[in-house]
Short mmCIF file of C-alpha atoms and ligand atoms in Angstrom, two decimals:
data_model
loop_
_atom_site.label_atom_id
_atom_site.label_comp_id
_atom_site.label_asym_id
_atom_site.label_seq_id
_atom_site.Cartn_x
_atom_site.Cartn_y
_atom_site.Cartn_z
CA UNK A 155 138.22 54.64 120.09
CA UNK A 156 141.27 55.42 122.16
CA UNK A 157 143.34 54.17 119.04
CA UNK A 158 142.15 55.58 116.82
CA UNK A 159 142.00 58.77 117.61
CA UNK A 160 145.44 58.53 118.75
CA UNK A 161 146.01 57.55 114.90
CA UNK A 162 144.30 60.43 113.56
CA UNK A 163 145.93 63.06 115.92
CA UNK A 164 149.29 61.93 115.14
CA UNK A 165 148.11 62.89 111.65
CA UNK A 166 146.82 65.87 111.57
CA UNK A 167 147.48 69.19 111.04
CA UNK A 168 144.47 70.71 113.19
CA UNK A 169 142.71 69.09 115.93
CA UNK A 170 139.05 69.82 116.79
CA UNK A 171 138.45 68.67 119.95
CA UNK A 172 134.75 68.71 120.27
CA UNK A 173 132.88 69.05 123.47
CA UNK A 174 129.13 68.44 124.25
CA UNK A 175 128.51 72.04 126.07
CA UNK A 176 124.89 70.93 127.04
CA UNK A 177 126.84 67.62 128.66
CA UNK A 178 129.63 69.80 130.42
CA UNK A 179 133.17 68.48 130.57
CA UNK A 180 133.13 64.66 131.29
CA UNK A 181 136.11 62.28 132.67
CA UNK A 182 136.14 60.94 128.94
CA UNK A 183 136.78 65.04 127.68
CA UNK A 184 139.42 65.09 129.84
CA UNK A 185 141.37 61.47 128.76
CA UNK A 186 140.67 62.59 125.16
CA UNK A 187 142.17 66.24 125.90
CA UNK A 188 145.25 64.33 126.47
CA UNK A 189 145.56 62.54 123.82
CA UNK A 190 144.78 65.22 121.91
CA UNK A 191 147.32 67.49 123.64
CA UNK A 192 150.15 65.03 121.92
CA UNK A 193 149.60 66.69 118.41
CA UNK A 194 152.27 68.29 116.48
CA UNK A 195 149.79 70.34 115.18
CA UNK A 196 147.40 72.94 116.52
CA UNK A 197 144.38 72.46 118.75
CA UNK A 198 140.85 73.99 118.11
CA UNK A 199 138.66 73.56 121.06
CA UNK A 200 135.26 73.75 119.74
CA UNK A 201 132.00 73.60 122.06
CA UNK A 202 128.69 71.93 119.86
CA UNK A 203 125.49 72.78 121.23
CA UNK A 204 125.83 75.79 122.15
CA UNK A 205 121.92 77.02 120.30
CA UNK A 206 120.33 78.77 123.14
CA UNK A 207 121.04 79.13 126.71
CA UNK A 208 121.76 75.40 127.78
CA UNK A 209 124.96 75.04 126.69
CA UNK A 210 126.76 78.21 128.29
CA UNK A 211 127.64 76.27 131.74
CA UNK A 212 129.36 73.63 129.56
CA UNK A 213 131.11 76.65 127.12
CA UNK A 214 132.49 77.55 130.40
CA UNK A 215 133.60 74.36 132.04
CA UNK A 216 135.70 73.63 128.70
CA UNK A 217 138.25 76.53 130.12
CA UNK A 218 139.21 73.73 132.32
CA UNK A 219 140.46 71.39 129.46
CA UNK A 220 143.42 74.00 129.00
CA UNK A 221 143.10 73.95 125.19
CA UNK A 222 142.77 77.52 124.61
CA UNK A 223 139.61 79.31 124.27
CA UNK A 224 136.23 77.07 123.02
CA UNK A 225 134.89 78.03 119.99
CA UNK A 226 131.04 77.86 120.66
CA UNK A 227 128.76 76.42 117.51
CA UNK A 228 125.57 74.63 117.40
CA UNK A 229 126.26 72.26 114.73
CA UNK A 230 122.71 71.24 114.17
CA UNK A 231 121.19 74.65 113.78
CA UNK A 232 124.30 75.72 111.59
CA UNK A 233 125.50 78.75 114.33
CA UNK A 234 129.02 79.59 114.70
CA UNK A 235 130.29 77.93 111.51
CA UNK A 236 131.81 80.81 110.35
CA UNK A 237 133.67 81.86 112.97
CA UNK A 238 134.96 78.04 113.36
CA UNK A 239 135.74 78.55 109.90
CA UNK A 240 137.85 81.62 110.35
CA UNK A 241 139.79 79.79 113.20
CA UNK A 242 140.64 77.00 111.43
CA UNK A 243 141.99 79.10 108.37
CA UNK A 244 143.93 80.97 110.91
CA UNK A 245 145.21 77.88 112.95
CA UNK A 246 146.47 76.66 109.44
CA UNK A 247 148.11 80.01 108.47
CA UNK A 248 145.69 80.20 105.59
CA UNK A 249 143.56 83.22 104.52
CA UNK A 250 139.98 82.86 103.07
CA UNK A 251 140.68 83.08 99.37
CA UNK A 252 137.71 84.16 97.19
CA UNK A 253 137.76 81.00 94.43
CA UNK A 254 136.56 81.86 91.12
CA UNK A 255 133.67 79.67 89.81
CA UNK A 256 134.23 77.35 86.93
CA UNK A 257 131.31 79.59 85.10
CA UNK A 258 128.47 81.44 87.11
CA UNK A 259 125.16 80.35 87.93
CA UNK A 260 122.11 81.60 86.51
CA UNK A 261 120.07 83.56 88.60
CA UNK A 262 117.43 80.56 88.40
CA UNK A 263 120.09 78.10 89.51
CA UNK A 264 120.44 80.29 92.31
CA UNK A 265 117.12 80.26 93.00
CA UNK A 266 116.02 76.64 92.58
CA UNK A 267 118.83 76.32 95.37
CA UNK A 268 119.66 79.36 97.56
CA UNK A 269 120.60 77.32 100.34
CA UNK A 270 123.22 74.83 98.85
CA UNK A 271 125.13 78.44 98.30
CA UNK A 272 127.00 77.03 101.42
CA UNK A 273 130.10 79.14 102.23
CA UNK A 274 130.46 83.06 102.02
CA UNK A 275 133.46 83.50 99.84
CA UNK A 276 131.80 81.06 96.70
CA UNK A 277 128.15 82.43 96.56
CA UNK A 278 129.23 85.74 97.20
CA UNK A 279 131.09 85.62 93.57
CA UNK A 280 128.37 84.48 92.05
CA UNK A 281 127.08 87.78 92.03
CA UNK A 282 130.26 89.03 90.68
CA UNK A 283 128.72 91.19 87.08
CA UNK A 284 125.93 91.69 88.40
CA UNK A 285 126.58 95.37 88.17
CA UNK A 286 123.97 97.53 89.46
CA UNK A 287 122.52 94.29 91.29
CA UNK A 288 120.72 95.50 94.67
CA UNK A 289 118.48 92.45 95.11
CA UNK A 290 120.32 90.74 97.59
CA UNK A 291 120.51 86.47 97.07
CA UNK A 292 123.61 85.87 98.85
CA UNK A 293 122.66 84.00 102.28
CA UNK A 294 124.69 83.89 105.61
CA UNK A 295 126.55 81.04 107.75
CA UNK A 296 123.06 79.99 108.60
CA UNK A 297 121.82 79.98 105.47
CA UNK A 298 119.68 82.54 105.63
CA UNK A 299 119.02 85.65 103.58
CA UNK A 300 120.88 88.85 104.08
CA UNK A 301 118.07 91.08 103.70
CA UNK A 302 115.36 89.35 105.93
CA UNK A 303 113.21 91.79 108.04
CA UNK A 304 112.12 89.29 110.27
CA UNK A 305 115.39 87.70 111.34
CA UNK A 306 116.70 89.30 114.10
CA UNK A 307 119.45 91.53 114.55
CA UNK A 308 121.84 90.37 116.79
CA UNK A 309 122.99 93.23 119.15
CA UNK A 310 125.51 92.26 122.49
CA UNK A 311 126.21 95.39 124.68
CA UNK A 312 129.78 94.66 126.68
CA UNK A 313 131.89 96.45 128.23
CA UNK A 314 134.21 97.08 131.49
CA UNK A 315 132.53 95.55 134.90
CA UNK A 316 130.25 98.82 136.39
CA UNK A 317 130.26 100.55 132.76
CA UNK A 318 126.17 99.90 133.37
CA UNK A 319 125.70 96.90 130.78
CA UNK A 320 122.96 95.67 133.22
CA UNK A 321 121.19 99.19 134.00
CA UNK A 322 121.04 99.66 130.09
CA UNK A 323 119.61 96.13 128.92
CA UNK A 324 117.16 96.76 131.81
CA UNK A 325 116.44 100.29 130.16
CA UNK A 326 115.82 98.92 126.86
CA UNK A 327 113.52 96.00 127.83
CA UNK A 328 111.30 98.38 130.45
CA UNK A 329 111.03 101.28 127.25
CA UNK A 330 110.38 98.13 124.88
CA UNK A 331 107.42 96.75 127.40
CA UNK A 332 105.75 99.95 127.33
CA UNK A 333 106.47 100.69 123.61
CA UNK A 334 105.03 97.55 122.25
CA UNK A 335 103.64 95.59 125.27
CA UNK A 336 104.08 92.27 126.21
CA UNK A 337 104.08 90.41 122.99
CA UNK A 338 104.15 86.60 122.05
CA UNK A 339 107.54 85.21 121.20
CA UNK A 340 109.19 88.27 123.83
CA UNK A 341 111.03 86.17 125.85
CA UNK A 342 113.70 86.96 128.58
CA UNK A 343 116.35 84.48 129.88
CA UNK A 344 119.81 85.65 131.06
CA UNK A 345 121.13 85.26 127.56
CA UNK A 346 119.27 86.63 124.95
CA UNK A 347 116.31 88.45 124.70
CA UNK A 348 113.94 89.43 121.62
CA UNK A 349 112.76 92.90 121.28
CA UNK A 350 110.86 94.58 118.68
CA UNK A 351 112.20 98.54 118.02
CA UNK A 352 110.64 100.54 115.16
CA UNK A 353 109.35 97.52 113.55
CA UNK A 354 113.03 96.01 113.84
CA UNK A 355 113.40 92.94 115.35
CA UNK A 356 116.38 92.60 117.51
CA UNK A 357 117.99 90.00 119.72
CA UNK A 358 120.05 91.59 122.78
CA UNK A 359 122.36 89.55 124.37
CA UNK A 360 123.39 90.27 127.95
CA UNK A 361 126.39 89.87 128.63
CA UNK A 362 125.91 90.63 132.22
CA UNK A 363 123.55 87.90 132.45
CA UNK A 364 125.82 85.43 131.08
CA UNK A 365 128.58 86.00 133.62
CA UNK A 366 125.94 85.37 136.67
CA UNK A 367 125.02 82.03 134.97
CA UNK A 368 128.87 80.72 135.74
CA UNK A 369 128.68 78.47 137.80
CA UNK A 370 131.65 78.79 140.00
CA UNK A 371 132.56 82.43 141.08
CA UNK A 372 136.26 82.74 140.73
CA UNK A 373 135.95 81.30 137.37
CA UNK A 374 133.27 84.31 136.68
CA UNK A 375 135.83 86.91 137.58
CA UNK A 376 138.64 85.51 134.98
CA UNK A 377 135.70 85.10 132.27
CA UNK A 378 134.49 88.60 132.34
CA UNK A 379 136.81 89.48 129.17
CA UNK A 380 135.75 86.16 127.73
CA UNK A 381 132.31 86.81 128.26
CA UNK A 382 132.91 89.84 125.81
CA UNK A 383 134.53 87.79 123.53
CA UNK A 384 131.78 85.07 123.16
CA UNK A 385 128.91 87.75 123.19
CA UNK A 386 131.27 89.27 119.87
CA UNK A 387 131.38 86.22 118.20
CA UNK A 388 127.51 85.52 118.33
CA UNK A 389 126.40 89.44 117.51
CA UNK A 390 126.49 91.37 114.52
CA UNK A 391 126.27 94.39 116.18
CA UNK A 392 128.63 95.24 119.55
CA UNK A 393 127.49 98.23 121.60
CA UNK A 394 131.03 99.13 123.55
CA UNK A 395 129.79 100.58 126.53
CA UNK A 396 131.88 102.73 128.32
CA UNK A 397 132.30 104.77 131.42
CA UNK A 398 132.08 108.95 131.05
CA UNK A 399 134.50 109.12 133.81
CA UNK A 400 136.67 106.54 132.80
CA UNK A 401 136.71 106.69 129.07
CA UNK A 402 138.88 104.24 127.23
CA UNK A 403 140.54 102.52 129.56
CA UNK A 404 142.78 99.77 128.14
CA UNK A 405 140.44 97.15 128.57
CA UNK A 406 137.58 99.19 126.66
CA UNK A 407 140.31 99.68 124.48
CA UNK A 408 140.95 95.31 123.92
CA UNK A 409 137.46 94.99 123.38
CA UNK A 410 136.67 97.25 120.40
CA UNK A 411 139.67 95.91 118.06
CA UNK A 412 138.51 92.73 118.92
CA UNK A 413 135.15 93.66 117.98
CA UNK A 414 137.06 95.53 114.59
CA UNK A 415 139.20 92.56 114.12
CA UNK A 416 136.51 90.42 114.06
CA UNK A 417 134.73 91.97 111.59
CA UNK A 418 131.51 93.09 113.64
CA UNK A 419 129.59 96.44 113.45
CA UNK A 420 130.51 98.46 116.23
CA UNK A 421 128.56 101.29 118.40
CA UNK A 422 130.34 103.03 121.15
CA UNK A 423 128.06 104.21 123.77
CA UNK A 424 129.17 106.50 126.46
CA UNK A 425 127.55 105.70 129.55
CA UNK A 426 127.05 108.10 133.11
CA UNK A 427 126.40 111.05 130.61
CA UNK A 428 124.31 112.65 133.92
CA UNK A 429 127.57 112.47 135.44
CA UNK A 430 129.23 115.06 132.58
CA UNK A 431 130.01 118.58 133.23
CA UNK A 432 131.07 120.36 129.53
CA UNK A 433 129.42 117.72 127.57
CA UNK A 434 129.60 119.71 124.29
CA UNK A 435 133.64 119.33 124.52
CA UNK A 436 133.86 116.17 126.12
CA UNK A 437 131.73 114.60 123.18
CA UNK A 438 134.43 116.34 120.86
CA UNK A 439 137.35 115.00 122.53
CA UNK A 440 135.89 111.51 122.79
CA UNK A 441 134.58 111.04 119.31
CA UNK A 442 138.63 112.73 118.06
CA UNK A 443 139.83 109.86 120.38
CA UNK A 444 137.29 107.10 118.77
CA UNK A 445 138.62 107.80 115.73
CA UNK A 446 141.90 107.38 116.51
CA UNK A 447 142.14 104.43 118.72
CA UNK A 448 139.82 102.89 116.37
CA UNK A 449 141.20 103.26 112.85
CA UNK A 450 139.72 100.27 111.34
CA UNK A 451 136.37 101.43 112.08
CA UNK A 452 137.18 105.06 111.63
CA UNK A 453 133.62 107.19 111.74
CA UNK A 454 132.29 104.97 114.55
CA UNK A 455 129.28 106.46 116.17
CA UNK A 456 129.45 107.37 119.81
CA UNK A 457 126.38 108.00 121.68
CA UNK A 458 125.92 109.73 124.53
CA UNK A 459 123.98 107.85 127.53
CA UNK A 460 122.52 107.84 130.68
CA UNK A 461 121.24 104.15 131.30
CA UNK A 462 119.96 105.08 134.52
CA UNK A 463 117.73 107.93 133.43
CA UNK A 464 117.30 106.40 130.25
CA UNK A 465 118.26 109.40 128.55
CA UNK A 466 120.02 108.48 124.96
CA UNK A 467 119.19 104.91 125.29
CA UNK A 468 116.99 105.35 121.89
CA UNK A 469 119.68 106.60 120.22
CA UNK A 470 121.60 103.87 121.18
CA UNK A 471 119.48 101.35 119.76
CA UNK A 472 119.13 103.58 116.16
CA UNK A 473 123.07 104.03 116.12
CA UNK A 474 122.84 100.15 116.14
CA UNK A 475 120.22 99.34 113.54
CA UNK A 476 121.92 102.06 111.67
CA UNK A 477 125.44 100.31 111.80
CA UNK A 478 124.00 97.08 110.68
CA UNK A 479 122.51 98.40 107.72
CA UNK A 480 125.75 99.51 106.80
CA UNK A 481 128.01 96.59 107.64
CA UNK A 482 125.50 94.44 105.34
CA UNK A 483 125.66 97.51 102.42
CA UNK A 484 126.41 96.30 98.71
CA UNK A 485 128.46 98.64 96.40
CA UNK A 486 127.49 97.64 92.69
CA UNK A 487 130.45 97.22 90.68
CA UNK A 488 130.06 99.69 88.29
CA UNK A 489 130.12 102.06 90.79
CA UNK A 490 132.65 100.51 92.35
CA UNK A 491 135.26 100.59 89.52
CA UNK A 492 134.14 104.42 88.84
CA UNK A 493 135.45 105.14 91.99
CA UNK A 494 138.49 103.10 91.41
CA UNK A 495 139.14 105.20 88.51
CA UNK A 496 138.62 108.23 90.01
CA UNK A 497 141.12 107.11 93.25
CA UNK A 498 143.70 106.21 91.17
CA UNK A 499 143.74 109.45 89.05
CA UNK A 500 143.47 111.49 92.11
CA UNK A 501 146.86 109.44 93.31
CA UNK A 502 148.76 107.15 91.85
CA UNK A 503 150.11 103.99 92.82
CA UNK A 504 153.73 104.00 92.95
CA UNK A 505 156.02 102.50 91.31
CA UNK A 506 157.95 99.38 91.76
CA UNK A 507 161.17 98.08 90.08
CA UNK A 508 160.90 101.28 88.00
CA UNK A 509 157.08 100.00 86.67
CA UNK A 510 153.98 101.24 87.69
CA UNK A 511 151.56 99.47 89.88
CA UNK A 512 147.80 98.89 88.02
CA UNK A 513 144.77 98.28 90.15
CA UNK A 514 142.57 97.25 86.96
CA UNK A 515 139.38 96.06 89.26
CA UNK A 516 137.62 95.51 91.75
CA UNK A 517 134.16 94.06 93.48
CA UNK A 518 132.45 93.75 96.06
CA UNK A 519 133.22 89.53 97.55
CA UNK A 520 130.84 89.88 100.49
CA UNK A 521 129.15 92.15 103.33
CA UNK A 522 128.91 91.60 106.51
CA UNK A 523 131.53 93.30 106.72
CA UNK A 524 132.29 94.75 103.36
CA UNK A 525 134.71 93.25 101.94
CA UNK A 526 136.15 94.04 98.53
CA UNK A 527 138.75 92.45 96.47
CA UNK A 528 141.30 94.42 94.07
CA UNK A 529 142.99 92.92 91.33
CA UNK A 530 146.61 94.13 91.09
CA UNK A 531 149.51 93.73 88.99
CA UNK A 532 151.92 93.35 91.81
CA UNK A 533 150.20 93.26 95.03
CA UNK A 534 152.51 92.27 97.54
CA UNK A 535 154.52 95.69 96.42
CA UNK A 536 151.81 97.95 97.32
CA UNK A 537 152.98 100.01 100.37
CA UNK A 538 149.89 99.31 103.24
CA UNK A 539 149.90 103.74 103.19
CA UNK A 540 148.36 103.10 99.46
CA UNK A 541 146.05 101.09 100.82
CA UNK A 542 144.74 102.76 103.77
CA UNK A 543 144.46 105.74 100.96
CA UNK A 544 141.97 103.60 98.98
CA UNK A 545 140.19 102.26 101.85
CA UNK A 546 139.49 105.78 103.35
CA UNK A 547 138.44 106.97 100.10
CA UNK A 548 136.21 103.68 99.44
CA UNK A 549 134.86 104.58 103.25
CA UNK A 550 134.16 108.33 101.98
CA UNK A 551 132.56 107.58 99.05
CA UNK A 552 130.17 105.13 99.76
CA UNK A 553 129.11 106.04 103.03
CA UNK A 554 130.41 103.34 104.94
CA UNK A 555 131.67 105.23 108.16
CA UNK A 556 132.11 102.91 111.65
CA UNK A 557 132.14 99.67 110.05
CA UNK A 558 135.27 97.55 109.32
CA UNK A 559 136.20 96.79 105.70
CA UNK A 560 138.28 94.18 104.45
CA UNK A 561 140.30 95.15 101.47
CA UNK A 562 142.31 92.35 99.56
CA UNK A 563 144.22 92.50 96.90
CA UNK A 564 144.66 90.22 94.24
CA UNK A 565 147.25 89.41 91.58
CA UNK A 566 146.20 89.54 87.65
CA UNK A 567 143.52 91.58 85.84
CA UNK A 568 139.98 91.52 86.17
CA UNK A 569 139.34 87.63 86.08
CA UNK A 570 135.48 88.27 84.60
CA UNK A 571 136.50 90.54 82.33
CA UNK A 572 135.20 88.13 79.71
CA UNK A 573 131.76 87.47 81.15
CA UNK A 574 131.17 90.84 81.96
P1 LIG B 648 127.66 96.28 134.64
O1 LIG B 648 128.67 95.64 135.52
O2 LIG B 648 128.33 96.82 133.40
O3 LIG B 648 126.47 95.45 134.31
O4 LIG B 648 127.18 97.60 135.41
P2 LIG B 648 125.80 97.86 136.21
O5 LIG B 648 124.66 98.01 135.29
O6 LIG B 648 125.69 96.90 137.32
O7 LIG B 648 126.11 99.32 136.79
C1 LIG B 648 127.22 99.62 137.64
C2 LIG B 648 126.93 100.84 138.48
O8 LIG B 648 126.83 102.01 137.66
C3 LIG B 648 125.61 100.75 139.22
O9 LIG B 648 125.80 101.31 140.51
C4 LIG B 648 124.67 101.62 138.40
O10 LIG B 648 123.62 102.17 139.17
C5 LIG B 648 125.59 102.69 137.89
N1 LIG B 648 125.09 103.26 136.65
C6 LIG B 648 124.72 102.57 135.54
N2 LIG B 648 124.30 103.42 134.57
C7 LIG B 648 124.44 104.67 135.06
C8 LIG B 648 124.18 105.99 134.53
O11 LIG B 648 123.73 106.19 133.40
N3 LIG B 648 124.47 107.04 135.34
C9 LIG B 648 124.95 106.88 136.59
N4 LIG B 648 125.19 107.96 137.28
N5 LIG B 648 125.21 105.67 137.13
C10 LIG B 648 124.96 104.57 136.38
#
């Protein structure tokens, strides 16, 4: 064994050193982190198992190994593949590239085998023509389907130590008991919990909870920001919460790009609200500042809260529903290019080497976050000002405010232009 992965390392270009999180780190982990450490290429420390709450002692313990951060994944139940995904691309230096079909399949292909759709960039082009297409076929990393009632929405609330993550989860499941009582399937453990609100089904993880479940306490205090981190990766939805009297502090600050950069719905909720004396301008101020420190998710909601009155805690959890809906929105592409037209007319691209730059097209690749790809005639000569232009306009126009979009450009015309 020892051999041969010694072979294969010496090979590679990207590692994935694989831990059993359920097993915690073992003497054997730590040989094979050695061997592993003698790559010339990168390292991806990934933690299998991780379904549930049995595997977070062993997520933690694989800090130890000194590989960098674990990427948590439940390889059996299919969670976390597409954020492994991501960090392999990125460990390469590659960028998910949206590849064309060889031709498209049928809508009944697609639905003698909606699950085989595997990754998002290839079944999300299937859909590419469908022009004023709202039934939604695409599924997700777990293979599931976008528009499923009954699947949960998967909300994390983190934030600064004290910011009142605890007070507020404990808000939301005491209102929840009393709103729909104690019903089968609720179930409460220090990681996740399953609520119903207004007939939405939503899974809540606590991130609170997760840092009392470390083991060792020192080790707690240096995963705090981690903790964040993780609870990112497995939600859909992040709730920022932050302190009225302390409002974006640099470390509230680290947490909601990450949560931007990583492609998540985001919710800022501004906690100690009681504690507010000019509320009307304060909200003013903060929501100016939002906006600004936050440009990739520019029109991010902030709600005003008092966890421990409770006060604003049920706007809290619309603001959330309401910023997943949008994050998983789908533009049609006729609409889509109308706008292009009109975007372009309003300003035109510049020029380069003394010819003008044509956007011809563009579609919708995926949600989840939106993302949309633009075919361009020289793309790489497109000034990033340009861009933001479209992307604010593409923001404006279809109502996607507080969620982060994706914009990539492409070189050519429109590639379907012949199927179409
Ligand atoms: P966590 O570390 O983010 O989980 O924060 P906690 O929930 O433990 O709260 C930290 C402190 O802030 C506690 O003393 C809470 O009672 C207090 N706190 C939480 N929410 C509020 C609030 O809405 N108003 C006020 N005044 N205090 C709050």
């Amino acid at each position: 064994m020892r051999t041969q992965s010694e072979t294969a390392v010496a090979n590679a270009d990207l590692v994935l050193f694989v831990i059993d999180a359920r097993a915690g780190i073992t003497p054997a982990d730590k040989t094979f982190a050695e061997i592993a450490r003698r790559t010339s290429g990168k390292i991806l420390l990934v933690a299998n198992k991780c379904e549930g709450k049995a595997g977070s002692g062993g997520f933690y313990e694989a800090y130890e190994l000194g590989l960098g951060e674990p990427v948590a994944i439940s390889a059996e139940h299919g969670e976390g593949l597409s954020d492994l995904e991501s960090e392999m691309l990125d460990a390469l230096g590659l960028h998910p590239v949206a590849r064309p079909k060889s031709r498209r399949r049928t809508r009944r292909e697609a639905a003698k085998a909606p699950a085989s759709a595997a990754t998002g960039a290839d079944s999300d082009l299937t859909d590419i023509g469908d022009t004023e297409d709202t039934e939604d076929t695409s599924t997700d990393d777990e293979g599931n389907a976008f528009a499923d009632p009954a699947r949960p929405i998967r909300v994390a609330i983190v934030g600064r130590p004290n910011a009142g993550k605890s007070t507020l989860v404990n808000t939301v499941l005491g209102e929840e008991r009393m709103i729909t009582g104690p019903e089968p399937g609720l179930t409460r453990d220090s990681v996740s919990t399953d609520l119903a609100w207004r007939g939405r089904s939503i899974r809540l993880f606590d991130t609170a909870g997760l840092r009392r479940k470390a083991r060792v306490q020192d080790l707690a205090e240096k995963l705090s920001a981690s903790d964040a981190i993780r609870a990112i990766r497995f939600a859909e939805v992040v709730v920022l919460l932050i302190d009225a009297n302390r409002p974006f502090e640099q470390q509230d600050l680290v947490i909601g790009n990450r949560v931007v950069e990583e492609g998540r719905a985001l919710v800022i909720a501004v906690n100690k609200w009681d504690q507010v004396t000019e509320p009307q301008k304060v909200l003013k101020d903060l929501r100016e500042t939002a906006n600004e420190k936050f440009a990739g998710a520019a029109g991010v909601a902030l709600v005003p809260v008092s966890a421990l009155s409770g006060r604003g805690v049920d706007k809290v959890m619309q603001a959330a529903v309401e910023a997943y809906d949008i994050w998983n929105r789908r533009v049609p592409t006729s609409a889509l290019n109308r706008w292009l037209d009109e975007a372009l007319t309003r300003h035109s691209p510049p020029a380069s080497s003394g010819r003008r730059i044509r956007i011809r097209y563009i579609t919708q690749a995926s949600s989840r976050p939106p993302t949309f790809i633009a075919f361009c005639s020289k793309p790489s000569d497109l000034p990033q000002a340009y861009i933001r232009y479209l992307v604010n306009s593409l923001r404006e126009a279809f109502d996607l405010p507080g969620t982060p979009i994706r914009f990539a450009l492409r070189k050519g015309a429109n590639p379907y232009a012949d199927r179409r």
